[in-house]
Every structure is written in structure tokens, then in C-alpha cells.
CSV table of C-alpha atoms in Angstrom, one decimal:
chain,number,residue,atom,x,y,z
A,1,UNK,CA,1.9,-118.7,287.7
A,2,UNK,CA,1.3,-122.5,288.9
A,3,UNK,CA,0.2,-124.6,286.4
A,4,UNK,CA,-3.0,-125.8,287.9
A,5,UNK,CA,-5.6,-123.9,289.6
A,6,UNK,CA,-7.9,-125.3,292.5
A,7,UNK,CA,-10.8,-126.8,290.2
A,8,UNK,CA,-9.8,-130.3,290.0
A,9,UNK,CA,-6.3,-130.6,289.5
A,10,UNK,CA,-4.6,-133.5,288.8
A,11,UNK,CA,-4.6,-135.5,292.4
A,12,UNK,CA,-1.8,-135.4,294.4
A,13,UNK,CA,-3.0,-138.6,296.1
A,14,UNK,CA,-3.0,-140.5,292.8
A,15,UNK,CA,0.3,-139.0,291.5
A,16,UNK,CA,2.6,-140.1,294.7
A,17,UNK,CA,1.0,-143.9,293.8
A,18,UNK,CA,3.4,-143.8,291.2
A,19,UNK,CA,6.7,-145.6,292.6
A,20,UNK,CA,8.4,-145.5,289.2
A,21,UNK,CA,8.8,-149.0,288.8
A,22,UNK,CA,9.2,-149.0,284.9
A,23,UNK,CA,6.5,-151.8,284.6
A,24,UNK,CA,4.5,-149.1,282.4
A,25,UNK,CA,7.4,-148.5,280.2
A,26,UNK,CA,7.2,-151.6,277.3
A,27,UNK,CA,3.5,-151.0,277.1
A,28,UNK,CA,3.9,-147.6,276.6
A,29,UNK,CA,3.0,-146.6,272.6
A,30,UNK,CA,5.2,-143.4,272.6
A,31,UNK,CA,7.9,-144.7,274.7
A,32,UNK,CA,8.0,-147.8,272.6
A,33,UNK,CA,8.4,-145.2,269.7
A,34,UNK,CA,10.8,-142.7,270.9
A,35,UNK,CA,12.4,-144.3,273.9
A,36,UNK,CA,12.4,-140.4,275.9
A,37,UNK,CA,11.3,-141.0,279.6
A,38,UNK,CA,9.1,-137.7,279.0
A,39,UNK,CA,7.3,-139.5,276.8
A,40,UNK,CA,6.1,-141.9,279.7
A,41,UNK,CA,3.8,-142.6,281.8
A,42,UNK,CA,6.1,-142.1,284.6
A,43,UNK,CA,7.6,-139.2,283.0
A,44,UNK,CA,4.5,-137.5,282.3
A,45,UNK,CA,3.6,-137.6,286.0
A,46,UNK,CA,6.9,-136.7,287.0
A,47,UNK,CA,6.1,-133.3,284.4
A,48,UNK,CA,2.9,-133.2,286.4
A,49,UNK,CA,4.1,-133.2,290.3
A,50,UNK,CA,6.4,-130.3,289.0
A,51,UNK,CA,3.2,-128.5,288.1
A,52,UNK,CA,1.5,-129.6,291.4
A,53,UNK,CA,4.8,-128.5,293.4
A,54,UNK,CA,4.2,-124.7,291.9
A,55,UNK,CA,5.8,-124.9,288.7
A,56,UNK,CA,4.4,-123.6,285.5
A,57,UNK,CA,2.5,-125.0,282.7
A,58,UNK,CA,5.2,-125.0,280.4
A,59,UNK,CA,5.0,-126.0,277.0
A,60,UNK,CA,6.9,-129.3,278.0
A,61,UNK,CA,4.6,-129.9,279.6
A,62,UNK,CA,1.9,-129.8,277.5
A,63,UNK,CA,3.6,-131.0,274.2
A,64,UNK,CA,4.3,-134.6,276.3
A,65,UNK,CA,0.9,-134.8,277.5
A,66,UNK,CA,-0.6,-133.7,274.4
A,67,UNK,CA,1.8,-137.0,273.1
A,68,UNK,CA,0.1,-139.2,275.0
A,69,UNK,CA,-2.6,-141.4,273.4
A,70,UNK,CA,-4.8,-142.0,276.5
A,71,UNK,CA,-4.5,-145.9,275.8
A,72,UNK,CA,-4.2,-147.1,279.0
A,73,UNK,CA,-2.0,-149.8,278.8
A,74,UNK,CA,-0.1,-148.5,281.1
A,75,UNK,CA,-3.1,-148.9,284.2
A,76,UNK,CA,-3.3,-152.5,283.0
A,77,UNK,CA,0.5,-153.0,283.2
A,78,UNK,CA,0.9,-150.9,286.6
A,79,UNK,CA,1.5,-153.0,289.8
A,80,UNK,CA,1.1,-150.6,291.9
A,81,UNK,CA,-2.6,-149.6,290.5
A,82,UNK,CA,-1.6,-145.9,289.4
A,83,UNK,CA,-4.8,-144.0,288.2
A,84,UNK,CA,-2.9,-142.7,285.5
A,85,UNK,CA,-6.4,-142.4,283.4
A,86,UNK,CA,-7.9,-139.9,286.0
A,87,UNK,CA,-4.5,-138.2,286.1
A,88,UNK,CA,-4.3,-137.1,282.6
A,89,UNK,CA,-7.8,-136.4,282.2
A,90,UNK,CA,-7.7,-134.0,284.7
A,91,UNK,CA,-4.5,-132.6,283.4
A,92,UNK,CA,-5.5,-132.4,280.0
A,93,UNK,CA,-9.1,-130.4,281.2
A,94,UNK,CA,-6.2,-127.5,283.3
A,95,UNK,CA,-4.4,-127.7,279.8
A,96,UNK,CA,-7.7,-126.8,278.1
A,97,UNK,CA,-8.3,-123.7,280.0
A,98,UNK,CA,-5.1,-122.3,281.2
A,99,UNK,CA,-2.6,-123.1,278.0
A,100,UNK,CA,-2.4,-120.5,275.2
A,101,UNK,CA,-2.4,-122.7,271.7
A,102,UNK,CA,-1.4,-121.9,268.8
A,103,UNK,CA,-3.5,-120.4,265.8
A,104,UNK,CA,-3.4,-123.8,263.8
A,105,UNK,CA,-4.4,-125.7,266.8
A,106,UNK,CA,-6.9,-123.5,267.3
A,107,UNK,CA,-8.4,-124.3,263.9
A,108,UNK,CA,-7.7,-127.7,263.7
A,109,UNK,CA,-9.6,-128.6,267.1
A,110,UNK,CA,-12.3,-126.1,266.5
A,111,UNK,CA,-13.1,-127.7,263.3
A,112,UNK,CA,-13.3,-131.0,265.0
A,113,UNK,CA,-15.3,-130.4,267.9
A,114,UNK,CA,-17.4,-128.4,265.9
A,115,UNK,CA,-18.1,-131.5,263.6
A,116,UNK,CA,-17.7,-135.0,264.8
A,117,UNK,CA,-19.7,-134.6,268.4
A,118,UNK,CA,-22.7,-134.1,266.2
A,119,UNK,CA,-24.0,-136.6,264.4
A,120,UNK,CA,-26.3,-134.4,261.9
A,121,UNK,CA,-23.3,-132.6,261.1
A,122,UNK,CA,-21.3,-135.8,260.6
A,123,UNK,CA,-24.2,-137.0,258.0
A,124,UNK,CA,-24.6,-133.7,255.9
A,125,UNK,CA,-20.4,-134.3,255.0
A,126,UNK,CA,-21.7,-137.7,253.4
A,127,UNK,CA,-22.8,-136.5,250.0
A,128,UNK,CA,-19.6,-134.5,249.8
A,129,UNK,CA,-17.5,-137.1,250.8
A,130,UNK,CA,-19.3,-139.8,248.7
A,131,UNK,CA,-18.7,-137.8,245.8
A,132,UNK,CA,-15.1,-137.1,246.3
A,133,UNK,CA,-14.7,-140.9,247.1
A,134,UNK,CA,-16.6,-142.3,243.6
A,135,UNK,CA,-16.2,-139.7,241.3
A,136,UNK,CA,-12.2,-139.9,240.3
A,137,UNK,CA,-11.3,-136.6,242.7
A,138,UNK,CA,-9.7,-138.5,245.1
A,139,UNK,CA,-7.0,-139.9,242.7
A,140,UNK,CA,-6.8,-136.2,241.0
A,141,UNK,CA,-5.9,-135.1,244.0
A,142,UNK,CA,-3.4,-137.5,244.9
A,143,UNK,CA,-1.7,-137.5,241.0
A,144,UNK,CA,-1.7,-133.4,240.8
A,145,UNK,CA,-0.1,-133.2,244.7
A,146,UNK,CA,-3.2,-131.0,245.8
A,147,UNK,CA,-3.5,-133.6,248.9
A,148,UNK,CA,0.2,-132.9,249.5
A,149,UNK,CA,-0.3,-129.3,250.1
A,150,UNK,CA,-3.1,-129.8,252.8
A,151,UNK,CA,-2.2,-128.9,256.5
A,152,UNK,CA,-1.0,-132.3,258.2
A,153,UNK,CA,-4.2,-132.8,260.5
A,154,UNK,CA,-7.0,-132.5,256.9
A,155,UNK,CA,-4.2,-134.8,255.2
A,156,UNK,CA,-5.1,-137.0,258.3
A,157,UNK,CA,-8.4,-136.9,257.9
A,158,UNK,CA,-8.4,-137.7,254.1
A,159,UNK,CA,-6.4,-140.4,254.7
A,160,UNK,CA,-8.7,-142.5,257.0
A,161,UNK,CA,-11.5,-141.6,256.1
A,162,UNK,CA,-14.0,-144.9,255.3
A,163,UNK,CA,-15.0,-145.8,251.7
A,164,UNK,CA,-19.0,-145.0,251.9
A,165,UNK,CA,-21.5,-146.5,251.1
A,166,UNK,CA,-25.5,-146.6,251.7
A,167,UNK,CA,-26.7,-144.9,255.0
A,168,UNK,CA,-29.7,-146.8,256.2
A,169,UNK,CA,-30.7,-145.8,259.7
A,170,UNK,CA,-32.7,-148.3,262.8
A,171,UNK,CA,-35.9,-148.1,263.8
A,172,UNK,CA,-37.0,-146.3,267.2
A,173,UNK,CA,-37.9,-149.8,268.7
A,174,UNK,CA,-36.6,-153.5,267.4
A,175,UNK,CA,-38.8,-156.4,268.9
A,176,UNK,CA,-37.1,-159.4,270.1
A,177,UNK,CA,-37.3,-162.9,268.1
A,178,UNK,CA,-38.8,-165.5,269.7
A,179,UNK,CA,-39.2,-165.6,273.7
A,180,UNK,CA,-38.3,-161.9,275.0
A,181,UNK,CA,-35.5,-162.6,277.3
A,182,UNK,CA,-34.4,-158.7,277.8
A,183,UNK,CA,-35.5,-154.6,277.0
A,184,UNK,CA,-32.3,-153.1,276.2
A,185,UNK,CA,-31.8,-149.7,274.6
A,186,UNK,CA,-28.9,-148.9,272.3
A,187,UNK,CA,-26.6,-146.2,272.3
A,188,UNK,CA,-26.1,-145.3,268.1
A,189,UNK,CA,-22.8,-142.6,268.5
A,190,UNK,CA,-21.7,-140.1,266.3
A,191,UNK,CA,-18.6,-141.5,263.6
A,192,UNK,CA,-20.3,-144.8,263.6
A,193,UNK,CA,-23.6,-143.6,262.9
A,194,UNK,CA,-22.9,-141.3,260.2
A,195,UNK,CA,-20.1,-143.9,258.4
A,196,UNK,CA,-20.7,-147.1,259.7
A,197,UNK,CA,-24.7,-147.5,260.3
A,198,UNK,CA,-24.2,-151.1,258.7
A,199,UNK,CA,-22.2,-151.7,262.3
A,200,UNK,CA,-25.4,-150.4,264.4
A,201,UNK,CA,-27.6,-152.8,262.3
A,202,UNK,CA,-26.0,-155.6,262.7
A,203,UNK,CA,-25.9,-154.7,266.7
A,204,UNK,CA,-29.6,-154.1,266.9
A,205,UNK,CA,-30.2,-157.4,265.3
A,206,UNK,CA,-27.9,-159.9,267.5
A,207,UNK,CA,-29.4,-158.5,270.1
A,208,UNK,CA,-33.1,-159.2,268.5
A,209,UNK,CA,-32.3,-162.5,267.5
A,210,UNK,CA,-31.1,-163.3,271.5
A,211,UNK,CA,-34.4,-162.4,272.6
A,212,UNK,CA,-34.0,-158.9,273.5
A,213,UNK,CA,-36.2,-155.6,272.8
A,214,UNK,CA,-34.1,-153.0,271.3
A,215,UNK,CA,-35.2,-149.3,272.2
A,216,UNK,CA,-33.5,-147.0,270.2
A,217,UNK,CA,-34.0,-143.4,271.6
A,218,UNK,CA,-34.3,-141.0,268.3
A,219,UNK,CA,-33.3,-137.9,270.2
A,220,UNK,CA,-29.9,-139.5,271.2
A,221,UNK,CA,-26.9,-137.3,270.9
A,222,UNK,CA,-23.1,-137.7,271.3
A,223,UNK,CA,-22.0,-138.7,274.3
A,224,UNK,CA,-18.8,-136.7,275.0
A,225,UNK,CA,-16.6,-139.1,275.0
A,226,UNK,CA,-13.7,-137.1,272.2
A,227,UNK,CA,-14.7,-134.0,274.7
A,228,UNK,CA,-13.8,-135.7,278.1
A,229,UNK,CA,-10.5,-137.5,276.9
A,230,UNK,CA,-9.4,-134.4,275.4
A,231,UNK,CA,-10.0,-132.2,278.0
A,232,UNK,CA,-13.0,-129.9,276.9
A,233,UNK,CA,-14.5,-130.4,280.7
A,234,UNK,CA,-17.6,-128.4,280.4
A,235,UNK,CA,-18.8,-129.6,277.0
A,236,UNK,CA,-18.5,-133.4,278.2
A,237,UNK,CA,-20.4,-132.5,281.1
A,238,UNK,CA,-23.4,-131.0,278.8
A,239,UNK,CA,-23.1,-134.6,276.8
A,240,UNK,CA,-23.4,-136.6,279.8
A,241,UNK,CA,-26.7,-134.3,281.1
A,242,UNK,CA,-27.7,-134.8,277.9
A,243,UNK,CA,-27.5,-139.0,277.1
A,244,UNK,CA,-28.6,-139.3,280.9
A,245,UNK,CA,-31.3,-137.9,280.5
A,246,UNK,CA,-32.6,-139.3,276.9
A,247,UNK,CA,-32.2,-142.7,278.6
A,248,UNK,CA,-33.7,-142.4,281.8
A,249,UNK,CA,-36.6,-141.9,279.9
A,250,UNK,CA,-36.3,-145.3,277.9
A,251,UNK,CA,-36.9,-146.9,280.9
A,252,UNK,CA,-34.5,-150.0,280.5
A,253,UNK,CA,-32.2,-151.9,282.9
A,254,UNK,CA,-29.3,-152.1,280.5
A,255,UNK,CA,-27.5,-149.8,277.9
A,256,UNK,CA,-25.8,-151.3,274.9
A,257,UNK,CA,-23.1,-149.2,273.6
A,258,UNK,CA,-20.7,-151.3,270.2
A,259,UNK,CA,-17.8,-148.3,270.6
A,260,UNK,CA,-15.4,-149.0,273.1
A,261,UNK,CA,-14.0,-145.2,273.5
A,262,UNK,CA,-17.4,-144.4,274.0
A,263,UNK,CA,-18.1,-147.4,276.6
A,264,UNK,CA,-15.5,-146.4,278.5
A,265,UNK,CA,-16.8,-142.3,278.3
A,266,UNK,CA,-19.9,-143.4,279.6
A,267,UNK,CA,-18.9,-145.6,282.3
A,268,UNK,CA,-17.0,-142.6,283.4
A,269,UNK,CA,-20.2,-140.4,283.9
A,270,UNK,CA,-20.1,-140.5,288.2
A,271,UNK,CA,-16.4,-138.8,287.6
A,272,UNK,CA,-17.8,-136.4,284.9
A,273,UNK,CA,-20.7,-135.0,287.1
A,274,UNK,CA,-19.6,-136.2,290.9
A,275,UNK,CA,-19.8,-132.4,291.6
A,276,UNK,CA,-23.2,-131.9,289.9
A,277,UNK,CA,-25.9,-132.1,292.9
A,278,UNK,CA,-28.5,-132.7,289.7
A,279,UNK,CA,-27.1,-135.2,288.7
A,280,UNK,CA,-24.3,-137.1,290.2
A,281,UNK,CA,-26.3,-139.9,292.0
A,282,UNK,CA,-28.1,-140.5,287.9
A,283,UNK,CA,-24.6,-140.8,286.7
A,284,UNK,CA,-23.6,-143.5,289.3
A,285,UNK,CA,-26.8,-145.1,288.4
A,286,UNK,CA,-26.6,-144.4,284.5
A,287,UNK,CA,-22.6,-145.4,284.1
A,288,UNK,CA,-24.0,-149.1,286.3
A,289,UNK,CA,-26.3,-149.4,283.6
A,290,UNK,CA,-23.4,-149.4,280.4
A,291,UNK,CA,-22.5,-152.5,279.1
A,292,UNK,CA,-20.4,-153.0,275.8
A,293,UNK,CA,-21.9,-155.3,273.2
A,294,UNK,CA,-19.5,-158.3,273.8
A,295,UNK,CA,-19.7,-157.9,278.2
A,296,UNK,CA,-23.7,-157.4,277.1
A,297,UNK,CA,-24.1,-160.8,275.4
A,298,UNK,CA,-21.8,-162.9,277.3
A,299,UNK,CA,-23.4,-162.2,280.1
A,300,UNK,CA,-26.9,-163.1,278.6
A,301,UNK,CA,-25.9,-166.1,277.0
A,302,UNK,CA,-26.4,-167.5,273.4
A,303,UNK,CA,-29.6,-168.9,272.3
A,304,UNK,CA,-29.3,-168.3,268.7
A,305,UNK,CA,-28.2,-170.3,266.4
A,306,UNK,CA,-24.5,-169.7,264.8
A,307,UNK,CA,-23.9,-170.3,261.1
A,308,UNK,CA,-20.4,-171.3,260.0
A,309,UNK,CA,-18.2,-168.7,259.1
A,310,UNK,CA,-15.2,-169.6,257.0
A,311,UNK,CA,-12.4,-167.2,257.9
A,312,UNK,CA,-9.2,-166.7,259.2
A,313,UNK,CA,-9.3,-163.4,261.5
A,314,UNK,CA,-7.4,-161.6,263.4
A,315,UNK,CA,-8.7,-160.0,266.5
A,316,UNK,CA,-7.3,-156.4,267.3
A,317,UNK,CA,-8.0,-155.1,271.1
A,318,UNK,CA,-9.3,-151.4,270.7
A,319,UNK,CA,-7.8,-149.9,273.9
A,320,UNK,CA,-10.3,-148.3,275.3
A,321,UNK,CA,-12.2,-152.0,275.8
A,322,UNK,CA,-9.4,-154.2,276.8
A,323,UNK,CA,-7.3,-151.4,279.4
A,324,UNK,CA,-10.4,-149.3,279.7
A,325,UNK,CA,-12.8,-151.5,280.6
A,326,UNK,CA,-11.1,-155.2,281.3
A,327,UNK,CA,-12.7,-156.7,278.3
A,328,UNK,CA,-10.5,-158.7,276.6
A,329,UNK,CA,-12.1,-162.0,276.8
A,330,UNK,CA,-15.6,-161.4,276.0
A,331,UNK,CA,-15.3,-161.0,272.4
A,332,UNK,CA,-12.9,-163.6,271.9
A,333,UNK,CA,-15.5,-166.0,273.6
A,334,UNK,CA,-17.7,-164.4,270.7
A,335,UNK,CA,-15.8,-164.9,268.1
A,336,UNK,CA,-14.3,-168.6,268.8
A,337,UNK,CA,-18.8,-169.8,268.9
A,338,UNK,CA,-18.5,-169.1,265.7
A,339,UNK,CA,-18.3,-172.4,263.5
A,340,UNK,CA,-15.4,-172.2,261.5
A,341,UNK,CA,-13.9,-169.2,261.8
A,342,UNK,CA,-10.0,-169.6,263.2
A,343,UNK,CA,-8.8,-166.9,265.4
A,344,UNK,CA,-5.7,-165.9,265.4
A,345,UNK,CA,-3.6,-163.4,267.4
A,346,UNK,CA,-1.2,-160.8,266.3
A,347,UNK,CA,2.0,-160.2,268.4
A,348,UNK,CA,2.0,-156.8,270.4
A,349,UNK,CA,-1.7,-156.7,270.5
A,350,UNK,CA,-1.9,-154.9,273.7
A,351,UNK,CA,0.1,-151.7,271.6
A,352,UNK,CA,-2.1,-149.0,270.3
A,353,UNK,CA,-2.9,-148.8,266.6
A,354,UNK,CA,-2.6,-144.9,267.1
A,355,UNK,CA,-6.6,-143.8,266.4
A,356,UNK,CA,-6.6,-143.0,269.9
A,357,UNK,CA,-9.8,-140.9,269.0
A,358,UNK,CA,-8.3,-138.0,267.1
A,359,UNK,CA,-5.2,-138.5,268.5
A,360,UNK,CA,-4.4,-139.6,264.5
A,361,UNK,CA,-5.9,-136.1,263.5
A,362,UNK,CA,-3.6,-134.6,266.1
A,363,UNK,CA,-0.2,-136.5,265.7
A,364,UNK,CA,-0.6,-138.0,262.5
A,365,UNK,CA,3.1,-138.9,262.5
A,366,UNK,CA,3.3,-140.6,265.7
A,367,UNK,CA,-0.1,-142.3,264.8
A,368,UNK,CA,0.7,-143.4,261.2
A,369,UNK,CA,4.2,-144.7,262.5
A,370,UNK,CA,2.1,-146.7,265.2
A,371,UNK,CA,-0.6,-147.6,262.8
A,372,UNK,CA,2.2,-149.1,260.6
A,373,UNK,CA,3.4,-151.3,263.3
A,374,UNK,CA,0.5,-152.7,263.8
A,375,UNK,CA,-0.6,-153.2,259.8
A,376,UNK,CA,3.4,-155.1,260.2
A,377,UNK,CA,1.7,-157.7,263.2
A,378,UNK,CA,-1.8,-158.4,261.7
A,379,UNK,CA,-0.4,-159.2,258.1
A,380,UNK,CA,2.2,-161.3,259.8
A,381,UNK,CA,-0.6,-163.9,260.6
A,382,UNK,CA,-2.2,-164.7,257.3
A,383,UNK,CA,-5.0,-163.2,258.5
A,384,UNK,CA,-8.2,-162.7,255.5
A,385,UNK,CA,-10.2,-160.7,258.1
A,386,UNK,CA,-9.5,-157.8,260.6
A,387,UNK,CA,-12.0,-158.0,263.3
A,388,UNK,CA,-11.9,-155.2,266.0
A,389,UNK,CA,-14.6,-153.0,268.1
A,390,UNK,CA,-14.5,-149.2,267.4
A,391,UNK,CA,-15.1,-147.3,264.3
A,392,UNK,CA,-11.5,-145.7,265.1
A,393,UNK,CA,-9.2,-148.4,265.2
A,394,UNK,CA,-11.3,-150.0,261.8
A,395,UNK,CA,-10.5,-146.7,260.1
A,396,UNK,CA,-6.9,-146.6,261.3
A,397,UNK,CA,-5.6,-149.9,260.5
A,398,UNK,CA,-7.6,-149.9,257.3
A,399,UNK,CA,-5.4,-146.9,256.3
A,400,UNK,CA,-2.1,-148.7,257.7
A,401,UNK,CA,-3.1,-152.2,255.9
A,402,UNK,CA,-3.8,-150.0,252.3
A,403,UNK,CA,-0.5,-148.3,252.5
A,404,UNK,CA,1.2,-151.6,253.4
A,405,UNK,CA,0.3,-152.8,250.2
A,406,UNK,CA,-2.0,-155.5,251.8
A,407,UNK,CA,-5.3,-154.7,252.4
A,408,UNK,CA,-8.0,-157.2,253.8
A,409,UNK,CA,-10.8,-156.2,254.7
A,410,UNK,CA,-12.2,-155.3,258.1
A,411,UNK,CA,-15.6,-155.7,260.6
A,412,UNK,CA,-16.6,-154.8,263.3
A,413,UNK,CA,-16.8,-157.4,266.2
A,414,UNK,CA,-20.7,-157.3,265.5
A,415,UNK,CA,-20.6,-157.6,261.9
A,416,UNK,CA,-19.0,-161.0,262.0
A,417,UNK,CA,-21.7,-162.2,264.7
A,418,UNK,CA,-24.1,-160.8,262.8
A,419,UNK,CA,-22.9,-163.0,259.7
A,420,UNK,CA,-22.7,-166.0,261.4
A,421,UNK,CA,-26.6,-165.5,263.1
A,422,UNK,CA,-27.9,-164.3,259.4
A,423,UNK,CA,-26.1,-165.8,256.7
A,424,UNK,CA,-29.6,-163.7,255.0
A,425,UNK,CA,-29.3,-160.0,256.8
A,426,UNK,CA,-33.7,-159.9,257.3
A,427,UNK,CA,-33.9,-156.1,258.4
């Protein structure tokens, strides 16, 4: 049997761009790893013209694709413009359906889809968690070997998962300070909702304090963006519906989003629903709507004004911005208007830190030998402060920094702004 079937396979169009160059190769996470061409970009489209030639789905196929973190470094580094993003995607949605897994894969990815896209769910595991965290059970189970015994994916989970603190939620509506210069509404997500609301707060008020109304939509849901870059087609689809339609009726110009893999989901809404007559024109005009926090505020300007901020930091590029989206400079613009904070760079930045969504729940050992690597570069510049924009890579290279021996701690790109605009936090 062929490996794909007629409802959107990977494009033949976009796969013969490829002119196997090699440019992709160095900025490849898993190459860089294991040096094995199937491990490639260009290797993983090689695997997939087999499959668009006739060939099977074979499970080399699939265990190199399921390798591959989705980072995207290799469209940045690809001179010959190769669309490897919507190649996978759509390979990974045939994989979905048509591939036999295995019991344990089963269960792993059932218990995460049926968790983290909901951010109810994703709140009631607090108390539970908290406990664990505060109460001593945490180091039991490390000193009797219980955690040991855990199948590798819960270890994974375990592992990253951010010390917790108080939950406090926003407001449905945050009025601007001073002259109104913009109606905004914000886009709260699932993980950093539920674990780091402190990062939402400190979005909604920058954005306040530079003159904009905030509109936060209560009824918000997830916004499918673990579902689309993992293949689960149909369930993204139902996200997108949904957020485009919780929007629309907040009636704004512009849509804030502070999570980079969920940026780049929702600027991918005309490819989710382009065969949707309902709604493919609202997702072309939803997805123009999207702007991360740091294009957002660039592109409006400071008028507040910034505090000093006495820090050495080191900025890490979450992938999903910087090869995603192009935003690389925006936050760095952020971050150097801040008085006295140096900024320093870490070699390798443009390699993954190995979140990759749940690609760490997935491949914990390629992700933990990538989130070592880049623990290795950050601590290598002195750096008091790791600054970075998604809840993933925070939790990631937290993990990696703690088991290095040298933590420091870590923000989110709004949480520094947010210091240096309210020395006082006054919501």
C-alpha cells in the first residue's frame, strides 16, 4: 500500500524544491546530534518522495520524521526556499491516520492530547502537582528510585515540570493607561496559563501601560497548535473554528499572542482550514490579525517609561519565533531599551533547546542531549538571567541549567519588560 493517500499529501511541488544542497545540514538539531543523512532535512524528504513515488509507509519512515523537532532552522538556512514546514506537517497528519503505533505510544500521546490542549484540565493537575513539588515527595521519590521506574515519556514530564506557585488569573477587559492608543485582545494559551499566569500578567499590563485596551475573551480555548505540528489534522481544525470564532466576536484589529509555538499555529490558520468553505476566507483574515508580543509592541512604539534593570541576560531564540515567524530582532530591540540590562548572546543560538512542544515528552533523550548543549552555551556567557519567549523552551532549559549544576533563573521576554515598566507590579 502507498504511504499517502489523496487527502493532502505531502506536495510533490514543494518536495522537488529541494536541490540537496546541504545548506540545511549544520542547522539541523538531529543531524548535528547523530550526523545520519536520514536524520535530515534533506533525508527526510528524500524518505518522503519514496512514499510519494508509491512506496510504503515504513517504519523508517516514520521513526525519522517522528525525529524531527519541527524547528525550522532548516527553512531559515534553505537557499533555495524549500517549504520543509508544510512538508512535514502534512506528512506527519498521513502518519497520524495511516501508521499503526505501538501500545505505549498509544498511551503516552493519548494522555497528552487528552490533557495539555485544555486548559481546565491543565489547572485541576495544580493542587496535585503543587503538593508533590512542596511537600518532600519529590525528593522521596528521587532518593527511593520510584522516579527511576517511571516509563521514559512521565520521567520527562517530571523532570520539566515548573516549580508552582500562586495562580492568579486577568480580568475579561484591561483598560489602557493614559491616552488609548490601541483595543487589542489577548490570546491566554493552555501550559502558560495554567503554570505561568504570572507571564500573561505581565503581558496584559505592558500592553496597558502603552496605551492599549486589553480584551481578554473568557471563553478562549486552546488553539491547536501541539495538534497541528504533530499531526492530529482534524482536532487542530476544531481549535482553529473554535479561537476564530471567540475572537471575531471581540471585535479588535489585532491579536496578541506571548507563545511563539502558538504564534506560529495561529498564523498558520488559512493552511489549517483553506478547504473549509465556512471558514477559510476568516482564517486568512484571522491569521492577518496575529501578532507576537515583541512584533506587537515594536510596531506600536514605546511611550512608557523604562526603569533600569540591572542584569546580565542571555537571550535564547524559541524556534518557532525566530525560523517560524522571522522574529529575531524585535525582542532584542526590547530588551536592549531597557536601562541597564547587558545582553549577551550565547553561541549556537539558532540550535533548538529540544522542547520542540512535546517533542521532549516524545524523545526525551534526543531532547535532554539537546537541552544539555544549550545549558553548555548560555552558562558559557556569565549570564545571571535566561530570557526567552515560550513556556517550553523556559521549562526545558530550566531542567538542562538545574542538572548542569548551574541554575539561574529564567523570564519570559515579558516579564523582564514588565520589570523594567513596574519596578511596583500595580495589578
Amino acid at each position: 500500500m502507498a504511504a499517502f493517500d489523496d487527502h493532502r499529501p505531502p506536495s510533490r511541488e514543494l518536495v522537488d524544491d529541494c536541490v540537496h544542497c546541504g545548506f540545511c545540514l549544520p542547522t539541523c538539531p538531529t543531524y548535528v546530534l547523530w550526523g545520519h543523512e536520514s536524520d535530515s532535512p534533506r533525508g527526510r524528504i528524500d524518505l518522503i518522495n519514496t512514499g510519494l513515488s508509491g512506496g510504503p509507509m515504513t517504519d523508517t519512515m516514520v521513526t525519522h520524521v517522528d525525529r524531527c523537532l519541527g524547528c525550522m532552522a532548516c527553512v531559515t538556512a534553505c537557499p533555495s526556499g524549500v517549504q520543509y514546514d508544510k512538508i512535514v506537517t502534512n506528512t506527519r497528519a498521513q502518519i497520524e491516520r495511516r501508521h499503526q503505533r505501538t501500545g505505549g505510544e498509544k498511551l503516552l500521546r493519548g494522555l497528552i492530547f487528552a490533557t495539555f490542549p485544555y486548559p481546565r484540565r491543565l489547572r485541576a493537575l495544580r493542587p496535585g502537582l503543587m503538593a508533590y513539588q512542596r511537600t518532600g515527595l519529590r525528593r522521596l521519590a528521587q532518593r527511593t528510585g520510584l522516579l527511576a521506574k517511571l516509563p521514559t515519556g512521565l520521567r520527562a514530564m517530571e523532570s520539566i515540570a515548573p516549580p508552582l506557585g500562586r495562580r492568579r488569573g486577568l480580568p475579561s477587559r484591561v483598560p489602557a493607561r493614559g491616552q488609548k492608543r490601541a483595543v487589542v485582545a489577548m490570546i491566554t494559551g493552555c501550559v502558560q496559563d495554567a503554570f505561568f499566569s504570572e507571564v500573561n500578567r505581565a503581558t496584559a499590563r505592558i500592553l496597558a501601560s502603552e496605551g492599549c485596551e486589553v480584551i481578554i475573551p473568557p471563553s478562549q480555548s486552546c488553539c491547536g497548535a501541539l495538534s497541528l505540528h504533530n499531526g492530529r489534522e482534524s482536532e487542530a481544525a476544531r481549535f482553529a473554528r473554535r479561537t476564530i470564532d471567540t475572537f471575531s466576536r471581540a471585535g479588535v484589529d489585532t491579536v496578541v499572542i506571548n507563545s511563539a509555538g502558538c504564534g506560529s499555529a495561529l498564523k498558520e490558520y488559512a493552511d489549517v482550514l483553506k478547504d473549509d468553505p465556512a471558514y477559510a476566507q476568516k482564517a486568512v483574515d484571522f491569521a492577518g490579525k496575529v501578532r507576537d508580543l515583541a512584533e506587537f509592541l515594536v510596531e506600536l512604539g514605546p511611550v512608557a517609561e523604562r526603569h533600569p534593570v540591572r542584569v546580565r541576560a542571555a537571550y535564547h531564540d524559541a524556534c518557532h519565533l525566530s525560523h517560524a515567524q522571522g522574529i529575531r530582532q524585535q525582542p532584542r530591540e526590547l530588551l536592549r531599551g531597557i536601562p541597564e540590562l547587558t545582553l549577551v548572546e550565547p553561541p549556537d543560538a539558532a540550535l533548538c533547546c529540544g522542547s520542540a512542544g512535546i517533542y521532549n515528552l516524545l524523545q526525551p533523550e534526543a531532547a535532554g542531549d539537546l537541552g544539555a548543549r544549550k545549558a553548555d552555551a548560555i552558562a558559557g556567557t556569565g549570564a545571571q538571567l535566561l530570557v526567552t519567549a515560550n513556556p517550553g523552551c523556559l521549562m526545558q532549559i530550566t531542567a538542562a541549567l538545574d542538572r548542569r549544576g548551574t541554575p539561574i533563573p529564567a523570564l519570559h521576554t515579558a516579564q523582564i519588560l514588565d520589570a523594567s515598566l513596574h519596578p511596583t507590579p500595580r495589578m
